[in-house]
Amino acid sequence: APSLLTEGRADFPAGFVWGAATASYQIEGAAKEDGRGRSIWDAFSHTPGKVAGGDTGDVACDHYHRYAEDVRLMGELGLHAYRFSVAWPRIQADGTGPADPRGLAFYDRLVDELLAAGITPYTTLYHWDLPQALQERGGWADRDTAHRFAEYAELVHARLGDRVAHWTTLNEPWVSAFLGYASGVHAPGERDPAAAFRAAHHLLLGHGLAARALRAAGAREISLVVNSAPVLTPAQVADPSAPVAEADAEAVRRVDALLTRQFLDPALRGEYPAEVLEIVERHGGLAHLADGDLETIRQPIDLVGVNYYNPCVVESGPGEPANPAWPGTEDVRFCPAEGPLTAMGWPIVPTGLSRLLLRLAADYPGVGLIVTENGAAFDDTVDEDGRVRDTRRTAYLDGHLRAVHAAIEGGADLRGYIVWSLLDNFEWAEGYRRRFGIVHVDFGTQRRTLKDSALWYRDVIQRNGVLEKA
Ligand code: GBH
């Protein structure tokens, strides 16, 4: 019922997992410490003009040194789970060879600190910081990177697997492939659609090889995290049952195939959608798809992690060139956002999350779902009394939690909700000017301040639900 999305009390099932997330390059800093090699994000952020304000992850939240304080904050919030990623170049400086014990030791300390605080670690193996040495050999556009990734995954699991049960192979392969190699807005900053489709396939292959290796090593729970979104026409954003003209439906199908089905169909069904193969064929061809790849990619996994921020709004646009991040979308118009926006300029549409979760539950039965990222950037400041009054973030989170609740009521097998992000951090091409944290970070002093949304979230976790009013 739509009322569930907007009002009333919503209680979550017993055992529902409440968490917060970060990623290595966005928070750790200590870019040259303990043998850490360079990643594609070090190279990219140090290239003038690539990141707003010339910001880099050299220091970030200095979490590498302040992890114990950060875990204490997590404890204050009562988090059940902390989702973090491992920086591959801390484990293998150039992406190959034996593990560096100093890099492993950092994650070892972090995991022990979490467990001592009663917080369950959710470990992501790849959140975009590829060793630069592998990029110089082609990066994800080269097939070998998939094999290197599986070896790296085994090294991390060998050290942490006795204490970490929850393993994610990749965060958002669509972003790695299409913002990294097609639009060039992210590292490595290439603009080559054929390379982007090869990267997408090799990321999937890396996922399959790593999932197989993790399973053989005894990993308890394995997941793939995707950035997915419902693809809607402008009319459908306001009214889910609005009629859709056939030309618009075709635009919607193509964008959805590229965004979601390109990744989940191979991973969960062992096949690419026909419309994706047809687009790949026109962008460099299919020679990189080897016999047996789809069997490797389709490994039994336990969960799909869903990162949701906003719907993707498109309609038919005869004569439109392809969006650079979306090769194959000629004749599609990507519609500008309307209504209330976050500081990223992203529209706030909580119903998009319930639609998305119910759709994934229906199309990919038999795999659990977990929201691994959801959150919003606003221009937060610390008031004189030391408070951060981020009421819009609380309202955003409240609305999206109601959407998650509605999806559970609708039958989706939803295991938990992980907010993006624990901390204000290095927001990729936007640098530090965009703040997603429920904890404010003063990047001059590294002082952390719980925002009002963090205090609200603590109460949500404690009562396992949201009240009548946020
Ligand atoms: C996530 O990615 C990341 O996992 C996280 O590290 C990051 O900090 C967080 O979200 C906030 O940005 O239509 O071509 O312009 C963001 C997912 C998917 C959001 C693509 C922007 C627009 C693509 N992104 N989306 S396009």
mmCIF file of N, CA, C and O and ligand atoms in Angstrom, residues 22-23 26 83 127-128 171-172 174-175 178-179 183 185-186 225 227-228 259 307-310 312 323-326 334 344 346 372-377 420-421 425-428 430 436, ligand 1:
data_model
loop_
_atom_site.group_PDB
_atom_site.id
_atom_site.type_symbol
_atom_site.label_atom_id
_atom_site.label_comp_id
_atom_site.label_asym_id
_atom_site.label_seq_id
_atom_site.Cartn_x
_atom_site.Cartn_y
_atom_site.Cartn_z
ATOM 1 N N THR A 22 31.665 2.545 3.872
ATOM 2 C CA THR A 22 32.706 3.441 3.367
ATOM 3 C C THR A 22 33.441 2.686 2.247
ATOM 4 O O THR A 22 33.078 1.557 1.915
ATOM 5 N N ALA A 23 34.480 3.304 1.704
ATOM 6 C CA ALA A 23 35.353 2.603 0.754
ATOM 7 C C ALA A 23 36.786 3.094 0.966
ATOM 8 O O ALA A 23 37.003 4.261 1.331
ATOM 9 N N GLN A 26 38.262 6.372 -0.417
ATOM 10 C CA GLN A 26 37.488 7.542 0.002
ATOM 11 C C GLN A 26 37.771 7.984 1.435
ATOM 12 O O GLN A 26 37.476 9.118 1.787
ATOM 13 N N ARG A 83 30.342 -1.931 6.446
ATOM 14 C CA ARG A 83 30.780 -2.337 5.113
ATOM 15 C C ARG A 83 31.962 -1.456 4.709
ATOM 16 O O ARG A 83 31.824 -0.232 4.637
ATOM 17 N N HIS A 127 36.571 -1.743 -4.585
ATOM 18 C CA HIS A 127 35.758 -0.525 -4.689
ATOM 19 C C HIS A 127 36.612 0.522 -5.422
ATOM 20 O O HIS A 127 36.940 1.574 -4.883
ATOM 21 N N TRP A 128 37.086 0.129 -6.622
ATOM 22 C CA TRP A 128 37.592 1.040 -7.655
ATOM 23 C C TRP A 128 39.059 1.396 -7.591
ATOM 24 O O TRP A 128 39.546 2.081 -8.494
ATOM 25 N N ASN A 171 32.249 -3.732 -6.173
ATOM 26 C CA ASN A 171 31.273 -2.673 -6.002
ATOM 27 C C ASN A 171 30.986 -2.025 -7.358
ATOM 28 O O ASN A 171 31.892 -1.489 -7.994
ATOM 29 N N GLU A 172 29.731 -2.108 -7.800
ATOM 30 C CA GLU A 172 29.256 -1.337 -8.955
ATOM 31 C C GLU A 172 30.105 -1.492 -10.216
ATOM 32 O O GLU A 172 30.724 -0.522 -10.689
ATOM 33 N N TRP A 174 29.212 -1.530 -13.186
ATOM 34 C CA TRP A 174 28.796 -0.580 -14.233
ATOM 35 C C TRP A 174 29.612 0.709 -14.141
ATOM 36 O O TRP A 174 30.078 1.241 -15.156
ATOM 37 N N VAL A 175 29.791 1.206 -12.919
ATOM 38 C CA VAL A 175 30.534 2.457 -12.742
ATOM 39 C C VAL A 175 31.995 2.262 -13.150
ATOM 40 O O VAL A 175 32.571 3.086 -13.870
ATOM 41 N N PHE A 178 31.890 1.924 -17.147
ATOM 42 C CA PHE A 178 31.367 2.978 -18.026
ATOM 43 C C PHE A 178 31.762 4.392 -17.609
ATOM 44 O O PHE A 178 31.944 5.249 -18.472
ATOM 45 N N LEU A 179 31.926 4.651 -16.317
ATOM 46 C CA LEU A 179 32.483 5.961 -15.947
ATOM 47 C C LEU A 179 33.997 5.937 -16.077
ATOM 48 O O LEU A 179 34.621 6.959 -16.346
ATOM 49 N N SER A 183 32.794 7.306 -20.296
ATOM 50 C CA SER A 183 32.673 8.765 -20.121
ATOM 51 C C SER A 183 33.980 9.364 -19.631
ATOM 52 O O SER A 183 34.241 10.558 -19.820
ATOM 53 N N VAL A 185 34.788 10.025 -16.603
ATOM 54 C CA VAL A 185 34.599 10.876 -15.424
ATOM 55 C C VAL A 185 35.306 10.280 -14.202
ATOM 56 O O VAL A 185 35.630 10.972 -13.252
ATOM 57 N N HIS A 186 35.507 8.993 -14.212
ATOM 58 C CA HIS A 186 36.258 8.302 -13.139
ATOM 59 C C HIS A 186 37.555 7.729 -13.701
ATOM 60 O O HIS A 186 37.716 7.598 -14.919
ATOM 61 N N VAL A 225 27.787 -6.450 -5.654
ATOM 62 C CA VAL A 225 27.056 -5.201 -5.413
ATOM 63 C C VAL A 225 26.908 -4.444 -6.734
ATOM 64 O O VAL A 225 27.905 -4.206 -7.432
ATOM 65 N N ASN A 227 25.103 -1.012 -8.826
ATOM 66 C CA ASN A 227 24.343 0.239 -8.804
ATOM 67 C C ASN A 227 23.183 0.008 -9.752
ATOM 68 O O ASN A 227 23.357 -0.066 -10.955
ATOM 69 N N SER A 228 22.012 -0.159 -9.171
ATOM 70 C CA SER A 228 20.845 -0.386 -10.008
ATOM 71 C C SER A 228 19.840 0.712 -9.732
ATOM 72 O O SER A 228 19.983 1.477 -8.769
ATOM 73 N N LEU A 259 22.189 -1.054 -17.756
ATOM 74 C CA LEU A 259 22.477 -0.739 -16.359
ATOM 75 C C LEU A 259 22.419 -1.978 -15.459
ATOM 76 O O LEU A 259 23.338 -2.212 -14.669
ATOM 77 N N ASN A 307 22.900 -0.789 -4.536
ATOM 78 C CA ASN A 307 23.189 0.609 -4.210
ATOM 79 C C ASN A 307 22.189 1.458 -4.969
ATOM 80 O O ASN A 307 22.157 1.446 -6.205
ATOM 81 N N TYR A 308 21.354 2.160 -4.233
ATOM 82 C CA TYR A 308 20.313 2.983 -4.869
ATOM 83 C C TYR A 308 20.399 4.425 -4.398
ATOM 84 O O TYR A 308 20.452 4.685 -3.191
ATOM 85 N N TYR A 309 20.390 5.342 -5.336
ATOM 86 C CA TYR A 309 20.346 6.775 -5.022
ATOM 87 C C TYR A 309 19.137 7.474 -5.643
ATOM 88 O O TYR A 309 18.506 8.307 -5.013
ATOM 89 N N ASN A 310 18.844 7.136 -6.891
ATOM 90 C CA ASN A 310 17.737 7.802 -7.601
ATOM 91 C C ASN A 310 17.371 6.987 -8.843
ATOM 92 O O ASN A 310 18.181 6.190 -9.315
ATOM 93 N N CYS A 312 16.562 6.307 -12.847
ATOM 94 C CA CYS A 312 17.147 6.754 -14.105
ATOM 95 C C CYS A 312 15.965 7.122 -15.009
ATOM 96 O O CYS A 312 15.100 6.275 -15.265
ATOM 97 N N ASN A 323 24.622 9.024 -24.944
ATOM 98 C CA ASN A 323 25.240 9.601 -23.742
ATOM 99 C C ASN A 323 26.624 8.950 -23.594
ATOM 100 O O ASN A 323 26.742 7.731 -23.699
ATOM 101 N N PRO A 324 27.688 9.742 -23.362
ATOM 102 C CA PRO A 324 29.038 9.156 -23.318
ATOM 103 C C PRO A 324 29.196 8.000 -22.328
ATOM 104 O O PRO A 324 29.980 7.086 -22.565
ATOM 105 N N ALA A 325 28.444 8.032 -21.220
ATOM 106 C CA ALA A 325 28.533 6.939 -20.249
ATOM 107 C C ALA A 325 27.690 5.726 -20.670
ATOM 108 O O ALA A 325 27.749 4.688 -20.016
ATOM 109 N N TRP A 326 26.931 5.902 -21.725
ATOM 110 C CA TRP A 326 25.959 4.869 -22.120
ATOM 111 C C TRP A 326 26.065 4.552 -23.600
ATOM 112 O O TRP A 326 25.112 4.813 -24.355
ATOM 113 N N PHE A 334 18.154 11.339 -21.976
ATOM 114 C CA PHE A 334 18.275 11.249 -20.514
ATOM 115 C C PHE A 334 17.682 12.538 -19.959
ATOM 116 O O PHE A 334 18.178 13.619 -20.243
ATOM 117 N N MET A 344 24.111 16.735 -4.957
ATOM 118 C CA MET A 344 24.670 16.159 -6.184
ATOM 119 C C MET A 344 23.804 16.521 -7.390
ATOM 120 O O MET A 344 24.160 16.190 -8.524
ATOM 121 N N TRP A 346 20.873 15.149 -7.644
ATOM 122 C CA TRP A 346 20.118 13.912 -7.876
ATOM 123 C C TRP A 346 18.719 14.050 -7.271
ATOM 124 O O TRP A 346 18.580 14.518 -6.126
ATOM 125 N N THR A 372 23.067 -2.124 0.027
ATOM 126 C CA THR A 372 24.449 -1.921 0.462
ATOM 127 C C THR A 372 24.871 -0.451 0.420
ATOM 128 O O THR A 372 25.923 -0.118 0.961
ATOM 129 N N GLU A 373 24.085 0.399 -0.266
ATOM 130 C CA GLU A 373 24.295 1.849 -0.203
ATOM 131 C C GLU A 373 22.981 2.558 -0.480
ATOM 132 O O GLU A 373 22.237 2.179 -1.392
ATOM 133 N N ASN A 374 22.751 3.598 0.300
ATOM 134 C CA ASN A 374 21.667 4.539 0.054
ATOM 135 C C ASN A 374 21.965 5.738 0.945
ATOM 136 O O ASN A 374 22.349 5.573 2.101
ATOM 137 N N GLY A 375 21.814 6.919 0.396
ATOM 138 C CA GLY A 375 22.122 8.105 1.187
ATOM 139 C C GLY A 375 22.108 9.332 0.297
ATOM 140 O O GLY A 375 21.743 9.254 -0.875
ATOM 141 N N ALA A 376 22.492 10.461 0.867
ATOM 142 C CA ALA A 376 22.373 11.716 0.134
ATOM 143 C C ALA A 376 23.429 12.713 0.588
ATOM 144 O O ALA A 376 23.815 12.744 1.758
ATOM 145 N N ALA A 377 23.863 13.543 -0.361
ATOM 146 C CA ALA A 377 24.791 14.638 -0.045
ATOM 147 C C ALA A 377 24.000 15.926 0.162
ATOM 148 O O ALA A 377 23.102 16.245 -0.624
ATOM 149 N N TRP A 420 24.968 4.883 3.061
ATOM 150 C CA TRP A 420 26.144 5.553 2.524
ATOM 151 C C TRP A 420 26.047 7.007 2.940
ATOM 152 O O TRP A 420 25.137 7.674 2.510
ATOM 153 N N SER A 421 26.925 7.478 3.791
ATOM 154 C CA SER A 421 28.137 6.817 4.239
ATOM 155 C C SER A 421 28.290 7.050 5.735
ATOM 156 O O SER A 421 27.654 7.932 6.296
ATOM 157 N N ASN A 425 33.468 12.088 3.045
ATOM 158 C CA ASN A 425 34.707 11.516 2.511
ATOM 159 C C ASN A 425 35.011 12.032 1.111
ATOM 160 O O ASN A 425 34.344 12.945 0.620
ATOM 161 N N PHE A 426 36.001 11.439 0.484
ATOM 162 C CA PHE A 426 36.430 11.830 -0.869
ATOM 163 C C PHE A 426 35.395 11.321 -1.878
ATOM 164 O O PHE A 426 35.369 10.127 -2.183
ATOM 165 N N GLU A 427 34.535 12.221 -2.323
ATOM 166 C CA GLU A 427 33.429 11.826 -3.199
ATOM 167 C C GLU A 427 33.891 11.817 -4.672
ATOM 168 O O GLU A 427 33.410 12.552 -5.513
ATOM 169 N N TRP A 428 34.895 10.985 -4.968
ATOM 170 C CA TRP A 428 35.355 10.725 -6.326
ATOM 171 C C TRP A 428 35.571 12.029 -7.105
ATOM 172 O O TRP A 428 36.243 12.925 -6.600
ATOM 173 N N GLU A 430 33.958 14.538 -7.425
ATOM 174 C CA GLU A 430 33.470 15.741 -6.733
ATOM 175 C C GLU A 430 34.373 16.146 -5.574
ATOM 176 O O GLU A 430 34.151 17.197 -4.956
ATOM 177 N N PHE A 436 28.351 13.054 2.113
ATOM 178 C CA PHE A 436 27.352 11.993 2.239
ATOM 179 C C PHE A 436 27.291 11.415 3.655
ATOM 180 O O PHE A 436 26.475 10.541 3.926
HETATM 181 C C1 GBH B 1 28.291 5.062 -5.232
HETATM 182 O O1 GBH B 1 28.360 5.238 -6.602
HETATM 183 C C2 GBH B 1 29.642 4.613 -4.796
HETATM 184 O O2 GBH B 1 29.677 3.225 -4.553
HETATM 185 C C3 GBH B 1 30.219 5.381 -3.641
HETATM 186 O O3 GBH B 1 31.586 5.135 -3.556
HETATM 187 C C4 GBH B 1 29.889 6.840 -3.819
HETATM 188 O O4 GBH B 1 30.555 7.651 -2.883
HETATM 189 C C5 GBH B 1 28.404 6.993 -3.691
HETATM 190 O O5 GBH B 1 27.733 6.164 -4.597
HETATM 191 C C6 GBH B 1 27.910 8.417 -3.886
HETATM 192 O O6 GBH B 1 28.204 8.882 -5.155
HETATM 193 O O7 GBH B 1 23.641 8.889 -15.507
HETATM 194 O O8 GBH B 1 25.852 8.593 -16.337
HETATM 195 O O9 GBH B 1 25.457 10.387 -14.879
HETATM 196 C C7 GBH B 1 27.503 6.153 -7.204
HETATM 197 C C8 GBH B 1 26.602 5.526 -8.233
HETATM 198 C C9 GBH B 1 25.868 5.582 -10.457
HETATM 199 C C10 GBH B 1 25.648 7.544 -9.151
HETATM 200 C C11 GBH B 1 25.740 6.411 -11.699
HETATM 201 C C12 GBH B 1 25.555 8.380 -10.389
HETATM 202 C C13 GBH B 1 24.828 8.491 -12.615
HETATM 203 C C14 GBH B 1 25.432 7.981 -13.880
HETATM 204 N N1 GBH B 1 26.436 6.357 -9.380
HETATM 205 N N2 GBH B 1 24.981 7.614 -11.460
HETATM 206 S S1 GBH B 1 25.065 9.027 -15.257
#
